[in-house]
Short mmCIF file of C-alpha atoms in Angstrom, two decimals:
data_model
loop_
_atom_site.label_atom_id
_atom_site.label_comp_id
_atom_site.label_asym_id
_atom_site.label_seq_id
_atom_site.Cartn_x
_atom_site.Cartn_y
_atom_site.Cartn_z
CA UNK A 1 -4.45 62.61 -1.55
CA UNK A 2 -2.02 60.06 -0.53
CA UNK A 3 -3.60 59.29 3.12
CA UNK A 4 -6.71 58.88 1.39
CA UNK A 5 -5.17 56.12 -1.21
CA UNK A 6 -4.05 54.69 1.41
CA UNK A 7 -7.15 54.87 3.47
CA UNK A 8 -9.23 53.10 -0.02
CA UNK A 9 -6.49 50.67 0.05
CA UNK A 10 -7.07 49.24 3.04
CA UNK A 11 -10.90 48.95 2.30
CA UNK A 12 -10.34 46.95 -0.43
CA UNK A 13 -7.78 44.61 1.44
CA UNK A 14 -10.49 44.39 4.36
CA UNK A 15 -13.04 43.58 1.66
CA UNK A 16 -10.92 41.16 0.07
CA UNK A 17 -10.63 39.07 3.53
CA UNK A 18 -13.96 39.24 4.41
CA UNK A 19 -14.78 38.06 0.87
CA UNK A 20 -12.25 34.94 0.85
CA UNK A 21 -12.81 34.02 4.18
CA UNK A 22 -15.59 30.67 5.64
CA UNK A 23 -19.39 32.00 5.28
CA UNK A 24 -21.68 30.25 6.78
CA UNK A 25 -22.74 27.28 6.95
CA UNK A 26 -18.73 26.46 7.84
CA UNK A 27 -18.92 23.50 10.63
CA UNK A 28 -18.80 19.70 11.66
CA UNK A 29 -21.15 18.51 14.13
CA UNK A 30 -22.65 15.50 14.28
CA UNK A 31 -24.17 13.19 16.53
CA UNK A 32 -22.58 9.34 18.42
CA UNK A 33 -25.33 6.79 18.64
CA UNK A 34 -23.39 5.42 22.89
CA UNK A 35 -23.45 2.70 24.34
CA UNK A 36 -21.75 2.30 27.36
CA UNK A 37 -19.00 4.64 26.21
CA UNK A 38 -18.24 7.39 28.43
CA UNK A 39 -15.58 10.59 28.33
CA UNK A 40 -15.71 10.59 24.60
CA UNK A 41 -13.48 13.04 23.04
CA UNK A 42 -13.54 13.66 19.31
CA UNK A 43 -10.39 15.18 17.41
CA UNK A 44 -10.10 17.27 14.05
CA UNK A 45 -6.15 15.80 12.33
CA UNK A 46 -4.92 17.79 9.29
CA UNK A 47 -1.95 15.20 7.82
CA UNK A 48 0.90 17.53 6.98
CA UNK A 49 2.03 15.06 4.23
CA UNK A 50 0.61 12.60 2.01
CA UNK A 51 2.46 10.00 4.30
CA UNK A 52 0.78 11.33 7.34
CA UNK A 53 -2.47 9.77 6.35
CA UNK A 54 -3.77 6.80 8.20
CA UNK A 55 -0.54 7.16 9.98
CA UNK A 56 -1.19 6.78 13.75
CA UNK A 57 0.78 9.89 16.05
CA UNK A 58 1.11 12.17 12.94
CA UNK A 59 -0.78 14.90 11.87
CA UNK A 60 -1.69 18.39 13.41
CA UNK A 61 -4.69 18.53 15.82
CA UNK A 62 -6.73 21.46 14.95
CA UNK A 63 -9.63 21.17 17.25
CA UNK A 64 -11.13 19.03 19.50
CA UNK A 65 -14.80 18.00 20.40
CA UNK A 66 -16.04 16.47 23.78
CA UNK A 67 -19.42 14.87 23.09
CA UNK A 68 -22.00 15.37 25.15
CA UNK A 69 -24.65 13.26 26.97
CA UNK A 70 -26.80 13.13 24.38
CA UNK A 71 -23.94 12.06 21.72
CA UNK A 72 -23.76 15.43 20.02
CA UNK A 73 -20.40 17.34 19.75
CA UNK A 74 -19.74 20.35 16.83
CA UNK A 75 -15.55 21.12 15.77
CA UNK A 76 -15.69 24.99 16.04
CA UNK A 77 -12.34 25.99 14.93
CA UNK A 78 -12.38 24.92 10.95
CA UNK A 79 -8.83 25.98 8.91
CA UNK A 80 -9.18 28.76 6.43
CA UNK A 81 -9.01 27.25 3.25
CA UNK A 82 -10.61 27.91 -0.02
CA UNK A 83 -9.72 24.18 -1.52
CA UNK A 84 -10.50 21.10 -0.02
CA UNK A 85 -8.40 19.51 2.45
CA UNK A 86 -8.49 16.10 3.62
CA UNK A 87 -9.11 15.75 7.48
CA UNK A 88 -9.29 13.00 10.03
CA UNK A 89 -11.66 12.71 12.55
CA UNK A 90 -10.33 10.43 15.10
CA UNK A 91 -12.42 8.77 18.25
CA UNK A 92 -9.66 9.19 21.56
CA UNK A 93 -9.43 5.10 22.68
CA UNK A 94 -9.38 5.02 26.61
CA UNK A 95 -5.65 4.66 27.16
CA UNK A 96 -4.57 5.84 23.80
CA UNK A 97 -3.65 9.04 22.78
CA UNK A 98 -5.53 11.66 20.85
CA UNK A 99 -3.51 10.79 17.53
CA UNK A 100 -3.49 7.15 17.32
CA UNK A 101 -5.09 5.91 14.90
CA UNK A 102 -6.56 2.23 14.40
CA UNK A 103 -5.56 0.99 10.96
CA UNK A 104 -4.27 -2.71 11.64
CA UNK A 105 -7.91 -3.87 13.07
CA UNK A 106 -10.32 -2.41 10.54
CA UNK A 107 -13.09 -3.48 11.87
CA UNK A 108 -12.30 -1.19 15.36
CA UNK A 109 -11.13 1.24 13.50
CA UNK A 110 -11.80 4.45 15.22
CA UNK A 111 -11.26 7.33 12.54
CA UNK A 112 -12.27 8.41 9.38
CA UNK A 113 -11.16 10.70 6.78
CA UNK A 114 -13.43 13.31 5.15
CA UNK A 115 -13.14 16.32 2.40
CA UNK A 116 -14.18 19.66 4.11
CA UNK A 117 -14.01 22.92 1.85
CA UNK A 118 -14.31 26.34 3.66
CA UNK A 119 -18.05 27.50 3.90
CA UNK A 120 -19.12 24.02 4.23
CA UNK A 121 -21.34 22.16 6.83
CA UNK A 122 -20.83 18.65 7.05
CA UNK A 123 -23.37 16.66 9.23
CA UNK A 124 -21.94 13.39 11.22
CA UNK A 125 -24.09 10.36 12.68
CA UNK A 126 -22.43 7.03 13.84
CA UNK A 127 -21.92 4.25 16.46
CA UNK A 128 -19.82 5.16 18.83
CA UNK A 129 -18.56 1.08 19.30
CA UNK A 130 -17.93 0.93 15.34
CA UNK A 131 -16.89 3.98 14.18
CA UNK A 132 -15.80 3.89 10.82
CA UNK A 133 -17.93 1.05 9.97
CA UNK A 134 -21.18 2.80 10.32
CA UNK A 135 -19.89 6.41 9.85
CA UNK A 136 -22.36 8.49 7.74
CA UNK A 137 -23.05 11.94 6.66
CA UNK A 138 -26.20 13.64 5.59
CA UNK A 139 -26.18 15.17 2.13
CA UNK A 140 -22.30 14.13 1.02
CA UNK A 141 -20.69 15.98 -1.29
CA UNK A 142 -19.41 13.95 -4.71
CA UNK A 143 -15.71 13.32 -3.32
CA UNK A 144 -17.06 12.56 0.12
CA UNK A 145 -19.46 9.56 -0.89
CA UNK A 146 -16.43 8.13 -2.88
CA UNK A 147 -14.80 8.37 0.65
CA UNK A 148 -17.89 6.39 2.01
CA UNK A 149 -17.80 4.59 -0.95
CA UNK A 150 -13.91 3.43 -0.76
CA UNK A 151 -14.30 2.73 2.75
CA UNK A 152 -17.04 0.01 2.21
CA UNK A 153 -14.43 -1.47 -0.53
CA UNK A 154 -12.09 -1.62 2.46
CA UNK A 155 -14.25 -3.14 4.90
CA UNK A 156 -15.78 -5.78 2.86
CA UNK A 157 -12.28 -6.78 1.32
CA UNK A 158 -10.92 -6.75 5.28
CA UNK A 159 -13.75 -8.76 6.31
CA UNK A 160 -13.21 -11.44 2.84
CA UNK A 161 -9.75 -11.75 3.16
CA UNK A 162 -8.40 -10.96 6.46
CA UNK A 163 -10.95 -10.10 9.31
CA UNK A 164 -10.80 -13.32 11.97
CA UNK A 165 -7.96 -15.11 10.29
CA UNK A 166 -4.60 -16.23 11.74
CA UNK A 167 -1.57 -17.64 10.20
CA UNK A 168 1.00 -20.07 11.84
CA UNK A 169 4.44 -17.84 11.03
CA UNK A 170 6.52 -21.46 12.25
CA UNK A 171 4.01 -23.22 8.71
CA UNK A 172 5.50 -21.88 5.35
CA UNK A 173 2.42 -22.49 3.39
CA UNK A 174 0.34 -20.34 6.10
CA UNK A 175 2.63 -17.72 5.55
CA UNK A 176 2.37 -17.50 2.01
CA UNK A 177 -1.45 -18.08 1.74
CA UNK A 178 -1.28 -14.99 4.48
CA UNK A 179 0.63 -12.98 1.70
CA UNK A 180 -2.13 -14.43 -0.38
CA UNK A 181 -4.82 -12.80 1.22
CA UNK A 182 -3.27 -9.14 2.38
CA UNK A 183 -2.53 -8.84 -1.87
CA UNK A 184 -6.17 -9.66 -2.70
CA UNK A 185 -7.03 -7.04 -0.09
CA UNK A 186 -4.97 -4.63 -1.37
CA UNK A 187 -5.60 -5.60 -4.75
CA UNK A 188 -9.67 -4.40 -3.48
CA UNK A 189 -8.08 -0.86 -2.82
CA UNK A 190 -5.44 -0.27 -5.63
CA UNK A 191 -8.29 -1.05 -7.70
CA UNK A 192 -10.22 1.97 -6.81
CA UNK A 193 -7.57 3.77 -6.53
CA UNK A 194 -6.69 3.15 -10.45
CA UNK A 195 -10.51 3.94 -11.50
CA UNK A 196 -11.34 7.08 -9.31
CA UNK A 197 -11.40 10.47 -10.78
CA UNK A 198 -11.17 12.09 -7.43
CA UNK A 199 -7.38 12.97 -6.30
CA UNK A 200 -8.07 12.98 -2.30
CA UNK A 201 -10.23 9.86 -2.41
CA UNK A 202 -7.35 8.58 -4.59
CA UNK A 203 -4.67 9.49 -2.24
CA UNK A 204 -6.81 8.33 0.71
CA UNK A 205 -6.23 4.65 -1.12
CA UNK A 206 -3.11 4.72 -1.47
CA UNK A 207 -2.13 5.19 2.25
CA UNK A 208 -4.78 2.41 3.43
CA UNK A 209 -3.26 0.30 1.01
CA UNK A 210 -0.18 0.41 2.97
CA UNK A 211 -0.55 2.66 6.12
CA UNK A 212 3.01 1.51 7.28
CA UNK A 213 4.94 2.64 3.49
CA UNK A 214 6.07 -0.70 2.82
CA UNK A 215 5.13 -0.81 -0.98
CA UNK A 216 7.64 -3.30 -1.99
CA UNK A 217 5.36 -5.66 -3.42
CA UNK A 218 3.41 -3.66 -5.64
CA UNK A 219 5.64 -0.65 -6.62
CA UNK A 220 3.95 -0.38 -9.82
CA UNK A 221 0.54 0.79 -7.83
CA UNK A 222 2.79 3.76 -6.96
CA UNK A 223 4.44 4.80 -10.61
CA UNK A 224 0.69 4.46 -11.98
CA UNK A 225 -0.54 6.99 -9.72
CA UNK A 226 2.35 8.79 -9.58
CA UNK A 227 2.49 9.43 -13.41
CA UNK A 228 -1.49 9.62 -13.59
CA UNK A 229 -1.76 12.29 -11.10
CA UNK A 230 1.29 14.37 -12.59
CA UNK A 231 -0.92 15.08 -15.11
CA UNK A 232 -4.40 15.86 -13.47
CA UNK A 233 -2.77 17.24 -9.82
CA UNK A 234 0.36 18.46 -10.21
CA UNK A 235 -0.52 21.52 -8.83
CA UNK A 236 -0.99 19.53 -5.14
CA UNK A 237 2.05 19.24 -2.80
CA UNK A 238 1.42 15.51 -2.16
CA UNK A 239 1.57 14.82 -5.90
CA UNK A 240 4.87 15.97 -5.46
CA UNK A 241 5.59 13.80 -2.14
CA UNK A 242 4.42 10.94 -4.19
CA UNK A 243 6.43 11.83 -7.55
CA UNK A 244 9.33 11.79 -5.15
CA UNK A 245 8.75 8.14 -3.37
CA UNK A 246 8.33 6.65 -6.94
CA UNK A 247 11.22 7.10 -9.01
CA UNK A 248 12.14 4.01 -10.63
CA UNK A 249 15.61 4.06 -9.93
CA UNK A 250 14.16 3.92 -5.96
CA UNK A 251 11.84 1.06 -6.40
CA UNK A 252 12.33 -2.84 -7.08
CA UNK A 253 12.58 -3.85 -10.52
CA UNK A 254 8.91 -3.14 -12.49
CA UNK A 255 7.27 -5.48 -15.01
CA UNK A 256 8.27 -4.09 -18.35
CA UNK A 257 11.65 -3.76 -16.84
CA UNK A 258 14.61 -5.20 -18.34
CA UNK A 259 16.32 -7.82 -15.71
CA UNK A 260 20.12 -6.88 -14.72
CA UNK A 261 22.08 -8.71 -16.36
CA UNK A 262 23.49 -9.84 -12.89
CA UNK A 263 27.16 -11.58 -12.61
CA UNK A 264 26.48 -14.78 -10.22
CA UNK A 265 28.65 -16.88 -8.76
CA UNK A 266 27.42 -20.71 -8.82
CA UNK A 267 26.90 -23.72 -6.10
CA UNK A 268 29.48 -25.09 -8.34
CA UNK A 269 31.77 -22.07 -7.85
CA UNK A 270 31.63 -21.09 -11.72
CA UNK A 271 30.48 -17.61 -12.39
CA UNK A 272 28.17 -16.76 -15.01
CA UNK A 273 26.23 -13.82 -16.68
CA UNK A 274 22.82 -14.04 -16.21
CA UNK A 275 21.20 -12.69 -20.05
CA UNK A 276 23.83 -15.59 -21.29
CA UNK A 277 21.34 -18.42 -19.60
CA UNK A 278 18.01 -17.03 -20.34
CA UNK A 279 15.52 -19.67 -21.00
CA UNK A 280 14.43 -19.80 -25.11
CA UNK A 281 10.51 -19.11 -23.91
CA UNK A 282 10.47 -17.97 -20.10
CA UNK A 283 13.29 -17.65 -17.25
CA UNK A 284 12.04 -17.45 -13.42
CA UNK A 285 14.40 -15.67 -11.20
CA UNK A 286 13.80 -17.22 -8.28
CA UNK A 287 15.11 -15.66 -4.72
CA UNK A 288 15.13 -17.85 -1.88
CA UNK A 289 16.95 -19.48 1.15
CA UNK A 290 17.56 -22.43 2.61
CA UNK A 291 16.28 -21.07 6.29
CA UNK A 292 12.62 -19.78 4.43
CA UNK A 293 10.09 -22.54 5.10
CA UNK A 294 7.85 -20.84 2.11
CA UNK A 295 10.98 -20.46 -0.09
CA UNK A 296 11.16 -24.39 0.30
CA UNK A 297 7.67 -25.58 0.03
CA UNK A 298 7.92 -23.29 -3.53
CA UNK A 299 10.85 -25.32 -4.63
CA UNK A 300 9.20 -28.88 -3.96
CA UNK A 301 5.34 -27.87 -4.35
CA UNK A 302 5.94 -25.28 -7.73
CA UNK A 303 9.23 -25.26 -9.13
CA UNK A 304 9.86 -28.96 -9.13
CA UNK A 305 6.51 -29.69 -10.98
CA UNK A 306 7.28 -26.64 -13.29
CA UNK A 307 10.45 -27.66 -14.21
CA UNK A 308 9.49 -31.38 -15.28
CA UNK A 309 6.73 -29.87 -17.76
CA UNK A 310 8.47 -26.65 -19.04
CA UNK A 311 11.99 -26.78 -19.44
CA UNK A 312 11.97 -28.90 -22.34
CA UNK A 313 9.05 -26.29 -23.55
CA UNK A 314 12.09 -23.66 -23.31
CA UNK A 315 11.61 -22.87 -19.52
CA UNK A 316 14.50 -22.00 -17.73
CA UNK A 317 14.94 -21.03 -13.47
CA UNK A 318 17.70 -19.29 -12.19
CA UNK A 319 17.35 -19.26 -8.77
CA UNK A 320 19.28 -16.84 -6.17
CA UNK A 321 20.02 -17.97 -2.26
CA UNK A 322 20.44 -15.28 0.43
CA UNK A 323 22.82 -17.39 1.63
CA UNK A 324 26.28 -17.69 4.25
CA UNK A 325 26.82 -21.58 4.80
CA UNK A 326 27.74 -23.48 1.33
CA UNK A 327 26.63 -26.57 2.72
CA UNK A 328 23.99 -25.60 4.51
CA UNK A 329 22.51 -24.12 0.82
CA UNK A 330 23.79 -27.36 -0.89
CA UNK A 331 22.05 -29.90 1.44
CA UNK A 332 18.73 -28.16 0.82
CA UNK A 333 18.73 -27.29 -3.53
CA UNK A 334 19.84 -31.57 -2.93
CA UNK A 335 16.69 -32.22 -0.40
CA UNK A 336 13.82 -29.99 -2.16
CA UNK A 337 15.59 -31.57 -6.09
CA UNK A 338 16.23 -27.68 -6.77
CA UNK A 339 19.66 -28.92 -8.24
CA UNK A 340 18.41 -29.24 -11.63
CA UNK A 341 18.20 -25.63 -12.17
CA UNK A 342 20.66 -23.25 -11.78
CA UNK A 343 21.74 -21.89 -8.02
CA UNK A 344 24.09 -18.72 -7.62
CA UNK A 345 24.67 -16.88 -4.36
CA UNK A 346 27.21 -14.62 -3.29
CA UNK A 347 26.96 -16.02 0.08
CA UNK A 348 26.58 -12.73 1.87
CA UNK A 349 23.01 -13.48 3.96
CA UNK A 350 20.94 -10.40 3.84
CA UNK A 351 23.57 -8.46 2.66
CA UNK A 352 23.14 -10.04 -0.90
CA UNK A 353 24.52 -8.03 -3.64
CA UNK A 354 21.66 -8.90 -6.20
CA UNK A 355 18.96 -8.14 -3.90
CA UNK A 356 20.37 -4.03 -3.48
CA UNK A 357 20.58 -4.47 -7.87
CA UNK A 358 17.40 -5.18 -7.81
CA UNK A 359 16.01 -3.25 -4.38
CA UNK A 360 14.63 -6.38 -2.80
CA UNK A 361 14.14 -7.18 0.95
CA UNK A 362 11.88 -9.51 1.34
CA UNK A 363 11.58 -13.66 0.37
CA UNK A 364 10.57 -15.46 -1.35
CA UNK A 365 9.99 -13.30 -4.62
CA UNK A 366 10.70 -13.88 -8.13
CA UNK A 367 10.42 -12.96 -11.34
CA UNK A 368 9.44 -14.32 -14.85
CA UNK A 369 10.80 -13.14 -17.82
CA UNK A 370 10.73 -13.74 -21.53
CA UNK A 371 13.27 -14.64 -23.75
CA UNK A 372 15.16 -11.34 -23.81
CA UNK A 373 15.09 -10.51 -20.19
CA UNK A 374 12.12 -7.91 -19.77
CA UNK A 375 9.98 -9.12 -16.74
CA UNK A 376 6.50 -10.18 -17.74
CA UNK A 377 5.52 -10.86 -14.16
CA UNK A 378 6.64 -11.25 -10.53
CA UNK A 379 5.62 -12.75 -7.12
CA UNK A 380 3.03 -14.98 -8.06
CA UNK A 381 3.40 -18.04 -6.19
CA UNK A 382 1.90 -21.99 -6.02
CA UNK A 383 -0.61 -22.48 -8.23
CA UNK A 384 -0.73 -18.94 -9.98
CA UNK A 385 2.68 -19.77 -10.67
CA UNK A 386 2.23 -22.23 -12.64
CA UNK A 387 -1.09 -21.02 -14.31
CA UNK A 388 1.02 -17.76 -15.59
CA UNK A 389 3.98 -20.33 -16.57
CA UNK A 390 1.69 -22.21 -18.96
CA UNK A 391 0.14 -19.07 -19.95
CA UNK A 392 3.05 -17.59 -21.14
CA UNK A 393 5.09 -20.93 -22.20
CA UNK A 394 1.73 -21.25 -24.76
CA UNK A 395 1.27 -17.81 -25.95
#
């Protein structure tokens, strides 16, 4: 009796393998529309981590695909999964290898994410020259057309805002309007990201909004979805990876933050608290140096023209130097007029103590607060400066 329990017990484990694992159809084929391209090799990535994605030289390769003559190629070897996974399928560049992955030129971009499920066959046609740009399927499922869909969102907000242009890095007003125009394309992507009621899609935003993790600017993007997916996903391990890259404690200060209440020592060599000098309507923090070409254009082109109209409105700016030199710092608040405000520094360069309070690196940024210190906005620059200046000076 017992050999034959055991005998119906391994039937039923058989059974229940067969049963869970791929039927058919289970494959990805496809077919490259070539040109003069030649030794094509197509390969199958499976990011091991939320931050793998987009993220050239990471990843596991599960299978690869030479296509043939004709431009046809099929993935045989498919992992055994019963939920969907996201995958890259990534074009090998002649002198690159199999895992980079183009994410800086969009428009050459030469992989593209999908959703594959287990028992599914997904059907591939493209240009070979412009890979992600014309990538298509037959038939997509739901969460793979928002795929298609969020990559057209990427494209056309790459091609707006970035595609062709160059900034002068020597011209502080280039660099800012280049700052200018990589927000407005992110701003395209975090969008999507904050409407979509598909987690992978979702996720897949997230990483092309930044594909090197440098979130600093727009660390609230990353507590939204964070705390939005907690709730939907939190049954996924990269819910989990994200939960743990967006603690606030981790991130610059957010809007609807209360500033620190920073100690700062002067230009003057005084040392004051910084709640005891909030403007009566609207403080700007303001964190500059005297060696940033933008940081100085801001103080003559914005802050200048914003103090003259607001500060009698109740407007006050404390501004911040990452500075070493005293005089160096004093010649320029004297040469851009940015000595009517307020100007602390610890005089410790990069190594300024209020920038690690408030986990800042990078210049110029600032902040706007109202009257009891909780920050209504940050980084808006030139003329959106002053636009959300009057806008909250008159509301």
């Amino acid at each position: 009796m017992k050999l034959i329990s055991h005998i119906l017990t391994a039937s039923i484990l058989i059974v229940s393998i067969s049963f869970l694992a791929c039927q058919s159809p289970n494959d990805i084929s496809g077919k490259l529309k070539l040109n003069k391209e030649k030794d094509i090799t197509l390969y199958l990535i499976k990011p091991e981590s939320l931050w793998d994605v987009s993220a050239s030289y990471y990843g596991e390769i599960i299978d690869s695909a030479v296509v043939k003559a004709d431009g046809s190629f099929e993935f045989k070897h498919l992992p055994d999964t019963q939920e969907p996974i996201l995958l890259e399928i990534a074009m090998k560049i002649q002198g690159k290898a199999a895992r980079y992955l183009e994410s800086e030129k969009i428009d050459q971009a030469n992989y593209i994410p999908i959703v594959w499920q287990c028992g599914e066959a997904i059907k591939i046609h493209a240009n070979a020259s412009e890979f992600q740009r014309t990538f298509s399927l037959e038939n997509p499922s739901e969460i793979n057309q928002q795929i298609l869909e969020l990559r057209d969102v990427r494209q056309y907000a790459y091609d707006i805002h970035l595609n062709g242009k160059s900034w002068n890095i020597e011209d502080g007003e280039e660099l800012m309007d280049q700052e200018h125009s990589l927000l407005q394309y992110q701003k395209a992507l975090i969008d999507f990201a904050d409407h979509s009621s598909q987690f992978l899609p979702s996720m897949l935003a997230l990483r092309w909004v930044s594909p090197e993790m440098n979130y600093e600017r727009i660390p609230e993007f990353l507590v939204r979805q964070s705390e939005k997916w907690i709730k939907l996903r939190g049954d996924h391990e990269w819910t989990h990876q994200l939960a743990s890259e967006s603690f606030p404690e981790d991130l610059p200060v957010l809007v609807g933050d209360e500033f620190p209440n920073a100690i700062l020592p002067l230009i003057s060599h005084d040392t004051i608290a910084l709640h005891n000098h909030l403007g009566e309507k609207l403080t700007i923090i303001d964190l500059w140096a005297s060696w940033c070409a933008p940081c100085r254009l801001e103080n003559r082109n914005a802050l200048v023209p914003i103090w003259d109209e607001y500060h009698s409105e109740g407007l006050q700016i404390i501004a911040y130097g990452l500075e070493s030199d005293h005089s160096a710092w004093l010649s320029a608040t004297e040469r851009d007029e940015a000595n009517r405000w307020i100007q602390a520094s610890d005089l410790q360069g990069d190594d300024a103590a209020l920038l690690k309070q408030i986990r800042v690196t990078t210049i110029p940024a600032n902040y706007i607060l109202d009257e009891n210190g909780i920050i209504l906005a940050k980084n808006v620059h030139g003329q959106a400066l002053m636009d959300t200046v009057k806008y909250f000076i008159n509301h």
